[in-house]
Amino acid sequence: MELANADKTQYTYNFWPTVDSYRLPGTTVLQNSKVDERKTSSCSWVGGTDINGIFGVTGMQLKTPGQNLSANKGWFMFDNEIVCLGSGITSTDNKVVEAIVENRKINSSGSNSLLVNGVQKSSSLGWSETMNGAEWAYLTGDSDDSSIGYYFPEGASVKGLGEARTGSWSEVTGAGSEIRYTKNFLTMLLDHGSNPSAKTYTYVLLPSVPSSDVSNYSSSPDITIPENSSDAMAVKENKLNIIGVNFVLLELII
């Protein structure tokens, strides 16, 4: 899921030839595995609805062509948060399944700091860490409006990676410039292991807020999650008194 905020250059200046295309944000994937682009999914359950173009729910059933990976995915968009749910994550492909929380282009100076539970992580390239018990995280941008908070309602084991990546447009499109560019990226993901069965994930995106708001939100969140199963995914925004529900394979209601 491409999250657009005040960072207007995030998806320009050679993002696409340098980002790890196996780990695009918001996706659930087999680790380092290509998808057969000649095939289409057998699933038709995908779509969304909204209230007055302000609050919305989107859902999809994932069945990756040429693979045995399947999952249900939902996004619940309220006033200041996007609640991301996954359920029924199952695979018999003998490969690790990853849910990609973030893969963000960061600046060359290394000033984009990552806080996890209030602790600052390394900003050096080549850094990687499995961060157990993560309740919240915060990736700074050039301002609060370009920063992003992350809340993990159930606590999570989050894998983090900071790296420089190099690529060309010809590698993306099969034609065009062969000039190679290098950009820096910060990746966060949830590792479901090899051959998971009916696994779930839950996290919340909090765009354009200061880090203190993310910490406070973690202590007293605006949302509750009544259900996240293979039958239904439901989120209540307590301050707005709105409940969004994805009934898997049936319909979406808000």
PDB file of C-alpha atoms in Angstrom:
ATOM      1  CA  MET A   1       0.000   0.000   0.000  1.00  0.00           C
ATOM      2  CA  GLU A   2       1.501   3.317  -1.075  1.00  0.00           C
ATOM      3  CA  LEU A   3       1.104   5.747   1.811  1.00  0.00           C
ATOM      4  CA  ALA A   4       1.281   9.332   0.583  1.00  0.00           C
ATOM      5  CA  ASN A   5       1.980  12.102   3.075  1.00  0.00           C
ATOM      6  CA  ALA A   6       3.946  15.362   3.012  1.00  0.00           C
ATOM      7  CA  ASP A   7       6.962  13.485   1.623  1.00  0.00           C
ATOM      8  CA  LYS A   8       6.117  14.369  -1.986  1.00  0.00           C
ATOM      9  CA  THR A   9       9.283  12.757  -3.371  1.00  0.00           C
ATOM     10  CA  GLN A  10       8.774   9.312  -1.803  1.00  0.00           C
ATOM     11  CA  TYR A  11       7.659   7.588  -5.003  1.00  0.00           C
ATOM     12  CA  THR A  12       9.705   9.735  -7.382  1.00  0.00           C
ATOM     13  CA  TYR A  13      13.452  10.200  -7.837  1.00  0.00           C
ATOM     14  CA  ASN A  14      14.039   6.553  -8.759  1.00  0.00           C
ATOM     15  CA  PHE A  15      12.010   4.845  -6.039  1.00  0.00           C
ATOM     16  CA  TRP A  16      10.758   2.076  -8.335  1.00  0.00           C
ATOM     17  CA  PRO A  17      14.085   0.880  -9.794  1.00  0.00           C
ATOM     18  CA  THR A  18      15.672   0.747  -6.342  1.00  0.00           C
ATOM     19  CA  VAL A  19      12.939  -0.502  -3.971  1.00  0.00           C
ATOM     20  CA  ASP A  20      12.917  -4.231  -3.141  1.00  0.00           C
ATOM     21  CA  SER A  21      10.059  -5.343  -5.406  1.00  0.00           C
ATOM     22  CA  TYR A  22       9.744  -8.564  -3.392  1.00  0.00           C
ATOM     23  CA  ARG A  23       8.834  -6.485  -0.330  1.00  0.00           C
ATOM     24  CA  LEU A  24       6.427  -3.743  -1.359  1.00  0.00           C
ATOM     25  CA  PRO A  25       4.642  -2.170   1.639  1.00  0.00           C
ATOM     26  CA  GLY A  26       1.272  -3.668   2.528  1.00  0.00           C
ATOM     27  CA  THR A  27       1.858  -6.943   0.672  1.00  0.00           C
ATOM     28  CA  THR A  28       1.890 -10.523   1.963  1.00  0.00           C
ATOM     29  CA  VAL A  29       4.432 -12.534  -0.006  1.00  0.00           C
ATOM     30  CA  LEU A  30       6.635 -15.586  -0.245  1.00  0.00           C
ATOM     31  CA  GLN A  31      10.148 -14.447   0.611  1.00  0.00           C
ATOM     32  CA  ASN A  32      12.184 -13.519  -2.511  1.00  0.00           C
ATOM     33  CA  SER A  33       9.688 -15.184  -4.856  1.00  0.00           C
ATOM     34  CA  LYS A  34       8.478 -13.946  -8.218  1.00  0.00           C
ATOM     35  CA  VAL A  35       4.818 -14.147  -9.232  1.00  0.00           C
ATOM     36  CA  ASP A  36       3.874 -15.540 -12.628  1.00  0.00           C
ATOM     37  CA  GLU A  37       2.571 -12.362 -14.276  1.00  0.00           C
ATOM     38  CA  ARG A  38       0.914 -14.374 -17.047  1.00  0.00           C
ATOM     39  CA  LYS A  39      -1.638 -15.793 -14.616  1.00  0.00           C
ATOM     40  CA  THR A  40      -4.482 -14.128 -12.738  1.00  0.00           C
ATOM     41  CA  SER A  41      -5.950 -14.900  -9.351  1.00  0.00           C
ATOM     42  CA  SER A  42      -8.945 -17.213  -9.120  1.00  0.00           C
ATOM     43  CA  CYS A  43     -10.440 -14.987  -6.382  1.00  0.00           C
ATOM     44  CA  SER A  44     -13.016 -12.288  -7.076  1.00  0.00           C
ATOM     45  CA  TRP A  45     -13.461 -11.003  -3.507  1.00  0.00           C
ATOM     46  CA  VAL A  46     -11.945  -7.527  -3.576  1.00  0.00           C
ATOM     47  CA  GLY A  47     -13.390  -4.066  -3.130  1.00  0.00           C
ATOM     48  CA  GLY A  48     -14.431  -1.476  -0.619  1.00  0.00           C
ATOM     49  CA  THR A  49     -16.957   1.050   0.570  1.00  0.00           C
ATOM     50  CA  ASP A  50     -16.977   4.395   2.353  1.00  0.00           C
ATOM     51  CA  ILE A  51     -19.014   6.934   4.309  1.00  0.00           C
ATOM     52  CA  ASN A  52     -19.228  10.260   2.483  1.00  0.00           C
ATOM     53  CA  GLY A  53     -15.788   9.737   0.999  1.00  0.00           C
ATOM     54  CA  ILE A  54     -14.213  10.240   4.441  1.00  0.00           C
ATOM     55  CA  PHE A  55     -14.070   6.877   6.233  1.00  0.00           C
ATOM     56  CA  GLY A  56     -13.689   3.591   4.406  1.00  0.00           C
ATOM     57  CA  VAL A  57     -13.083  -0.145   4.378  1.00  0.00           C
ATOM     58  CA  THR A  58     -11.237  -2.139   1.734  1.00  0.00           C
ATOM     59  CA  GLY A  59     -10.681  -5.889   1.594  1.00  0.00           C
ATOM     60  CA  MET A  60      -9.322  -8.599  -0.644  1.00  0.00           C
ATOM     61  CA  GLN A  61      -8.817 -12.329  -0.758  1.00  0.00           C
ATOM     62  CA  LEU A  62      -5.259 -13.112  -1.781  1.00  0.00           C
ATOM     63  CA  LYS A  63      -4.545 -16.203  -3.842  1.00  0.00           C
ATOM     64  CA  THR A  64      -1.150 -15.793  -5.481  1.00  0.00           C
ATOM     65  CA  PRO A  65      -1.049 -17.183  -9.055  1.00  0.00           C
ATOM     66  CA  GLY A  66       1.387 -20.052  -9.425  1.00  0.00           C
ATOM     67  CA  GLN A  67       1.799 -20.375  -5.647  1.00  0.00           C
ATOM     68  CA  ASN A  68      -0.133 -21.930  -2.768  1.00  0.00           C
ATOM     69  CA  LEU A  69      -0.109 -18.730  -0.698  1.00  0.00           C
ATOM     70  CA  SER A  70      -3.547 -17.481   0.366  1.00  0.00           C
ATOM     71  CA  ALA A  71      -4.746 -14.855   2.821  1.00  0.00           C
ATOM     72  CA  ASN A  72      -7.490 -12.361   3.610  1.00  0.00           C
ATOM     73  CA  LYS A  73      -6.430  -8.724   3.851  1.00  0.00           C
ATOM     74  CA  GLY A  74      -8.314  -5.684   5.118  1.00  0.00           C
ATOM     75  CA  TRP A  75      -7.682  -1.949   5.489  1.00  0.00           C
ATOM     76  CA  PHE A  76      -9.889   0.211   7.730  1.00  0.00           C
ATOM     77  CA  MET A  77      -9.456   3.968   7.206  1.00  0.00           C
ATOM     78  CA  PHE A  78     -10.709   6.317   9.902  1.00  0.00           C
ATOM     79  CA  ASP A  79      -9.845   9.866  10.943  1.00  0.00           C
ATOM     80  CA  ASN A  80      -6.173   9.574  11.850  1.00  0.00           C
ATOM     81  CA  GLU A  81      -5.340   5.911  11.421  1.00  0.00           C
ATOM     82  CA  ILE A  82      -5.330   3.063   8.921  1.00  0.00           C
ATOM     83  CA  VAL A  83      -5.904  -0.315  10.573  1.00  0.00           C
ATOM     84  CA  CYS A  84      -4.302  -3.172   8.619  1.00  0.00           C
ATOM     85  CA  LEU A  85      -5.502  -6.727   9.251  1.00  0.00           C
ATOM     86  CA  GLY A  86      -4.582 -10.086   7.787  1.00  0.00           C
ATOM     87  CA  SER A  87      -6.133 -13.483   8.475  1.00  0.00           C
ATOM     88  CA  GLY A  88      -6.103 -17.019   7.146  1.00  0.00           C
ATOM     89  CA  ILE A  89      -2.478 -16.675   6.027  1.00  0.00           C
ATOM     90  CA  THR A  90      -1.656 -20.134   4.728  1.00  0.00           C
ATOM     91  CA  SER A  91       0.997 -21.618   2.471  1.00  0.00           C
ATOM     92  CA  THR A  92       2.419 -25.020   1.523  1.00  0.00           C
ATOM     93  CA  ASP A  93       5.189 -23.605  -0.678  1.00  0.00           C
ATOM     94  CA  ASN A  94       8.030 -24.464   1.747  1.00  0.00           C
ATOM     95  CA  LYS A  95       9.076 -20.813   1.813  1.00  0.00           C
ATOM     96  CA  VAL A  96       8.920 -18.116   4.470  1.00  0.00           C
ATOM     97  CA  VAL A  97       5.825 -15.909   4.273  1.00  0.00           C
ATOM     98  CA  GLU A  98       6.280 -12.216   5.068  1.00  0.00           C
ATOM     99  CA  ALA A  99       3.781  -9.416   5.720  1.00  0.00           C
ATOM    100  CA  ILE A 100       5.511  -6.190   4.722  1.00  0.00           C
ATOM    101  CA  VAL A 101       4.659  -3.370   7.131  1.00  0.00           C
ATOM    102  CA  GLU A 102       6.924  -0.784   5.523  1.00  0.00           C
ATOM    103  CA  ASN A 103       9.546  -0.307   2.820  1.00  0.00           C
ATOM    104  CA  ARG A 104      10.258   3.411   2.830  1.00  0.00           C
ATOM    105  CA  LYS A 105      12.841   5.384   0.895  1.00  0.00           C
ATOM    106  CA  ILE A 106      14.943   7.346   3.387  1.00  0.00           C
ATOM    107  CA  ASN A 107      17.372  10.143   2.802  1.00  0.00           C
ATOM    108  CA  SER A 108      21.082   9.831   2.062  1.00  0.00           C
ATOM    109  CA  SER A 109      22.171  11.668   5.218  1.00  0.00           C
ATOM    110  CA  GLY A 110      20.814   8.993   7.569  1.00  0.00           C
ATOM    111  CA  SER A 111      18.716  11.483   9.533  1.00  0.00           C
ATOM    112  CA  ASN A 112      15.550   9.371   9.290  1.00  0.00           C
ATOM    113  CA  SER A 113      15.578   7.783  12.737  1.00  0.00           C
ATOM    114  CA  LEU A 114      13.506   4.767  13.767  1.00  0.00           C
ATOM    115  CA  LEU A 115      12.133   4.554  17.306  1.00  0.00           C
ATOM    116  CA  VAL A 116      10.711   1.273  18.601  1.00  0.00           C
ATOM    117  CA  ASN A 117       9.000   1.429  21.999  1.00  0.00           C
ATOM    118  CA  GLY A 118      10.835   4.736  22.454  1.00  0.00           C
ATOM    119  CA  VAL A 119      14.293   3.270  21.800  1.00  0.00           C
ATOM    120  CA  GLN A 120      16.220   4.666  18.842  1.00  0.00           C
ATOM    121  CA  LYS A 121      17.550   2.047  16.438  1.00  0.00           C
ATOM    122  CA  SER A 122      20.686   2.239  14.361  1.00  0.00           C
ATOM    123  CA  SER A 123      20.580   4.530  11.331  1.00  0.00           C
ATOM    124  CA  SER A 124      23.610   2.877   9.699  1.00  0.00           C
ATOM    125  CA  LEU A 125      23.132   1.034   6.419  1.00  0.00           C
ATOM    126  CA  GLY A 126      23.385  -2.733   6.693  1.00  0.00           C
ATOM    127  CA  TRP A 127      21.599  -2.652  10.050  1.00  0.00           C
ATOM    128  CA  SER A 128      19.116  -5.445  10.735  1.00  0.00           C
ATOM    129  CA  GLU A 129      17.341  -6.565  13.898  1.00  0.00           C
ATOM    130  CA  THR A 130      14.439  -8.702  15.038  1.00  0.00           C
ATOM    131  CA  MET A 131      12.592  -6.442  17.459  1.00  0.00           C
ATOM    132  CA  ASN A 132      10.568  -8.619  19.816  1.00  0.00           C
ATOM    133  CA  GLY A 133       7.705  -7.177  21.832  1.00  0.00           C
ATOM    134  CA  ALA A 134       7.264  -4.157  19.559  1.00  0.00           C
ATOM    135  CA  GLU A 135       4.226  -2.140  20.651  1.00  0.00           C
ATOM    136  CA  TRP A 136       4.866   0.976  18.587  1.00  0.00           C
ATOM    137  CA  ALA A 137       7.382   2.406  16.165  1.00  0.00           C
ATOM    138  CA  TYR A 138       8.066   5.804  14.632  1.00  0.00           C
ATOM    139  CA  LEU A 139       9.949   6.653  11.447  1.00  0.00           C
ATOM    140  CA  THR A 140      10.920  10.319  11.268  1.00  0.00           C
ATOM    141  CA  GLY A 141      10.705  12.290   8.057  1.00  0.00           C
ATOM    142  CA  ASP A 142      11.832  15.828   7.382  1.00  0.00           C
ATOM    143  CA  SER A 143       8.880  17.043   9.505  1.00  0.00           C
ATOM    144  CA  ASP A 144       6.009  15.623  11.557  1.00  0.00           C
ATOM    145  CA  ASP A 145       3.854  15.784   8.419  1.00  0.00           C
ATOM    146  CA  SER A 146       6.206  13.413   6.619  1.00  0.00           C
ATOM    147  CA  SER A 147       6.750  11.075   9.581  1.00  0.00           C
ATOM    148  CA  ILE A 148       4.826   7.829  10.176  1.00  0.00           C
ATOM    149  CA  GLY A 149       3.823   6.031  13.353  1.00  0.00           C
ATOM    150  CA  TYR A 150       3.087   2.321  13.673  1.00  0.00           C
ATOM    151  CA  TYR A 151       1.067   0.649  16.424  1.00  0.00           C
ATOM    152  CA  PHE A 152       1.001  -3.108  17.029  1.00  0.00           C
ATOM    153  CA  PRO A 153      -2.104  -3.857  19.162  1.00  0.00           C
ATOM    154  CA  GLU A 154      -1.037  -7.349  20.165  1.00  0.00           C
ATOM    155  CA  GLY A 155       2.675  -6.650  20.351  1.00  0.00           C
ATOM    156  CA  ALA A 156       4.753  -8.077  17.531  1.00  0.00           C
ATOM    157  CA  SER A 157       8.096  -9.484  16.550  1.00  0.00           C
ATOM    158  CA  VAL A 158       9.110  -7.020  13.843  1.00  0.00           C
ATOM    159  CA  LYS A 159      12.102  -7.503  11.597  1.00  0.00           C
ATOM    160  CA  GLY A 160      13.837  -4.259  10.654  1.00  0.00           C
ATOM    161  CA  LEU A 161      16.400  -3.610   7.927  1.00  0.00           C
ATOM    162  CA  GLY A 162      18.248  -0.526   6.725  1.00  0.00           C
ATOM    163  CA  GLU A 163      19.968  -0.890   3.377  1.00  0.00           C
ATOM    164  CA  ALA A 164      21.223   0.830   0.236  1.00  0.00           C
ATOM    165  CA  ARG A 165      19.703  -0.584  -2.949  1.00  0.00           C
ATOM    166  CA  THR A 166      20.828  -0.124  -6.554  1.00  0.00           C
ATOM    167  CA  GLY A 167      18.887  -0.646  -9.778  1.00  0.00           C
ATOM    168  CA  SER A 168      17.985   0.755 -13.194  1.00  0.00           C
ATOM    169  CA  TRP A 169      14.752   1.555 -14.993  1.00  0.00           C
ATOM    170  CA  SER A 170      15.558  -1.053 -17.642  1.00  0.00           C
ATOM    171  CA  GLU A 171      15.359  -3.724 -14.922  1.00  0.00           C
ATOM    172  CA  VAL A 172      11.814  -2.556 -14.091  1.00  0.00           C
ATOM    173  CA  THR A 173      10.388  -2.002 -17.564  1.00  0.00           C
ATOM    174  CA  GLY A 174      12.571  -4.259 -19.700  1.00  0.00           C
ATOM    175  CA  ALA A 175      13.544  -1.194 -21.709  1.00  0.00           C
ATOM    176  CA  GLY A 176      14.746   2.361 -21.203  1.00  0.00           C
ATOM    177  CA  SER A 177      17.729   3.721 -19.336  1.00  0.00           C
ATOM    178  CA  GLU A 178      20.362   1.347 -17.980  1.00  0.00           C
ATOM    179  CA  ILE A 179      21.761   4.031 -15.667  1.00  0.00           C
ATOM    180  CA  ARG A 180      22.016   2.558 -12.177  1.00  0.00           C
ATOM    181  CA  TYR A 181      20.779   4.531  -9.178  1.00  0.00           C
ATOM    182  CA  THR A 182      21.303   3.924  -5.456  1.00  0.00           C
ATOM    183  CA  LYS A 183      18.786   4.853  -2.754  1.00  0.00           C
ATOM    184  CA  ASN A 184      18.491   4.036   0.952  1.00  0.00           C
ATOM    185  CA  PHE A 185      15.499   2.152   2.395  1.00  0.00           C
ATOM    186  CA  LEU A 186      14.040   1.218   5.780  1.00  0.00           C
ATOM    187  CA  THR A 187      12.045  -2.031   5.794  1.00  0.00           C
ATOM    188  CA  MET A 188       9.843  -3.499   8.539  1.00  0.00           C
ATOM    189  CA  LEU A 189       8.122  -6.862   8.196  1.00  0.00           C
ATOM    190  CA  LEU A 190       6.331  -9.619  10.090  1.00  0.00           C
ATOM    191  CA  ASP A 191       7.761 -13.118   9.551  1.00  0.00           C
ATOM    192  CA  HIS A 192       5.089 -15.851   9.509  1.00  0.00           C
ATOM    193  CA  GLY A 193       7.619 -18.641   8.981  1.00  0.00           C
ATOM    194  CA  SER A 194       7.587 -21.425   6.434  1.00  0.00           C
ATOM    195  CA  ASN A 195       4.268 -23.104   5.574  1.00  0.00           C
ATOM    196  CA  PRO A 196       2.075 -21.071   7.976  1.00  0.00           C
ATOM    197  CA  SER A 197      -1.516 -22.121   8.604  1.00  0.00           C
ATOM    198  CA  ALA A 198      -4.307 -19.629   9.370  1.00  0.00           C
ATOM    199  CA  LYS A 199      -1.874 -16.991  10.681  1.00  0.00           C
ATOM    200  CA  THR A 200      -2.936 -13.386  11.325  1.00  0.00           C
ATOM    201  CA  TYR A 201      -1.410  -9.930  11.662  1.00  0.00           C
ATOM    202  CA  THR A 202      -2.569  -6.603  13.029  1.00  0.00           C
ATOM    203  CA  TYR A 203      -0.944  -3.188  12.813  1.00  0.00           C
ATOM    204  CA  VAL A 204      -2.037   0.428  12.575  1.00  0.00           C
ATOM    205  CA  LEU A 205      -0.517   3.216  10.469  1.00  0.00           C
ATOM    206  CA  LEU A 206      -0.534   6.674  12.046  1.00  0.00           C
ATOM    207  CA  PRO A 207       0.594   9.151   9.388  1.00  0.00           C
ATOM    208  CA  SER A 208       1.822  12.698   9.966  1.00  0.00           C
ATOM    209  CA  VAL A 209       1.928  12.822  13.769  1.00  0.00           C
ATOM    210  CA  PRO A 210       4.680  13.533  16.319  1.00  0.00           C
ATOM    211  CA  SER A 211       6.274  10.591  18.121  1.00  0.00           C
ATOM    212  CA  SER A 212       4.628  11.532  21.428  1.00  0.00           C
ATOM    213  CA  ASP A 213       1.208  10.984  19.833  1.00  0.00           C
ATOM    214  CA  VAL A 214       2.178   7.474  18.745  1.00  0.00           C
ATOM    215  CA  SER A 215       3.392   6.602  22.234  1.00  0.00           C
ATOM    216  CA  ASN A 216       0.162   7.960  23.734  1.00  0.00           C
ATOM    217  CA  TYR A 217      -1.935   6.131  21.138  1.00  0.00           C
ATOM    218  CA  SER A 218      -0.193   2.875  22.038  1.00  0.00           C
ATOM    219  CA  SER A 219      -1.133   3.402  25.691  1.00  0.00           C
ATOM    220  CA  SER A 220      -4.727   4.369  24.904  1.00  0.00           C
ATOM    221  CA  PRO A 221      -5.668   3.395  21.324  1.00  0.00           C
ATOM    222  CA  ASP A 222      -8.746   4.735  19.568  1.00  0.00           C
ATOM    223  CA  ILE A 223      -9.565   1.343  18.066  1.00  0.00           C
ATOM    224  CA  THR A 224     -10.580  -2.124  19.188  1.00  0.00           C
ATOM    225  CA  ILE A 225     -10.616  -5.267  17.051  1.00  0.00           C
ATOM    226  CA  PRO A 226     -13.615  -7.510  17.821  1.00  0.00           C
ATOM    227  CA  GLU A 227     -12.604 -10.133  15.255  1.00  0.00           C
ATOM    228  CA  ASN A 228      -9.803 -10.983  12.850  1.00  0.00           C
ATOM    229  CA  SER A 229     -10.515 -14.455  11.500  1.00  0.00           C
ATOM    230  CA  SER A 230     -11.029 -16.329   8.256  1.00  0.00           C
ATOM    231  CA  ASP A 231     -14.739 -15.503   8.522  1.00  0.00           C
ATOM    232  CA  ALA A 232     -14.651 -11.788   9.282  1.00  0.00           C
ATOM    233  CA  MET A 233     -12.403  -8.851  10.054  1.00  0.00           C
ATOM    234  CA  ALA A 234     -13.888  -6.110  12.208  1.00  0.00           C
ATOM    235  CA  VAL A 235     -12.575  -2.853  13.680  1.00  0.00           C
ATOM    236  CA  LYS A 236     -14.328  -0.327  15.893  1.00  0.00           C
ATOM    237  CA  GLU A 237     -13.157   3.286  15.996  1.00  0.00           C
ATOM    238  CA  ASN A 238     -14.196   4.132  19.540  1.00  0.00           C
ATOM    239  CA  LYS A 239     -14.090   7.939  19.328  1.00  0.00           C
ATOM    240  CA  LEU A 240     -16.038   8.028  16.063  1.00  0.00           C
ATOM    241  CA  ASN A 241     -18.313   5.167  17.176  1.00  0.00           C
ATOM    242  CA  ILE A 242     -17.922   3.517  13.776  1.00  0.00           C
ATOM    243  CA  ILE A 243     -17.573  -0.217  13.171  1.00  0.00           C
ATOM    244  CA  GLY A 244     -16.124  -1.478   9.886  1.00  0.00           C
ATOM    245  CA  VAL A 245     -16.482  -5.152   8.947  1.00  0.00           C
ATOM    246  CA  ASN A 246     -15.192  -7.320   6.118  1.00  0.00           C
ATOM    247  CA  PHE A 247     -17.241 -10.502   5.811  1.00  0.00           C
ATOM    248  CA  VAL A 248     -14.872 -12.746   3.931  1.00  0.00           C
ATOM    249  CA  LEU A 249     -16.225 -13.943   0.564  1.00  0.00           C
ATOM    250  CA  LEU A 250     -19.592 -12.329   1.259  1.00  0.00           C
ATOM    251  CA  GLU A 251     -19.558  -8.547   1.309  1.00  0.00           C
ATOM    252  CA  LEU A 252     -18.081  -5.487   2.926  1.00  0.00           C
ATOM    253  CA  ILE A 253     -20.085  -3.255   5.224  1.00  0.00           C
ATOM    254  CA  ILE A 254     -19.314  -0.096   7.153  1.00  0.00           C
TER     255      ILE A 254
END
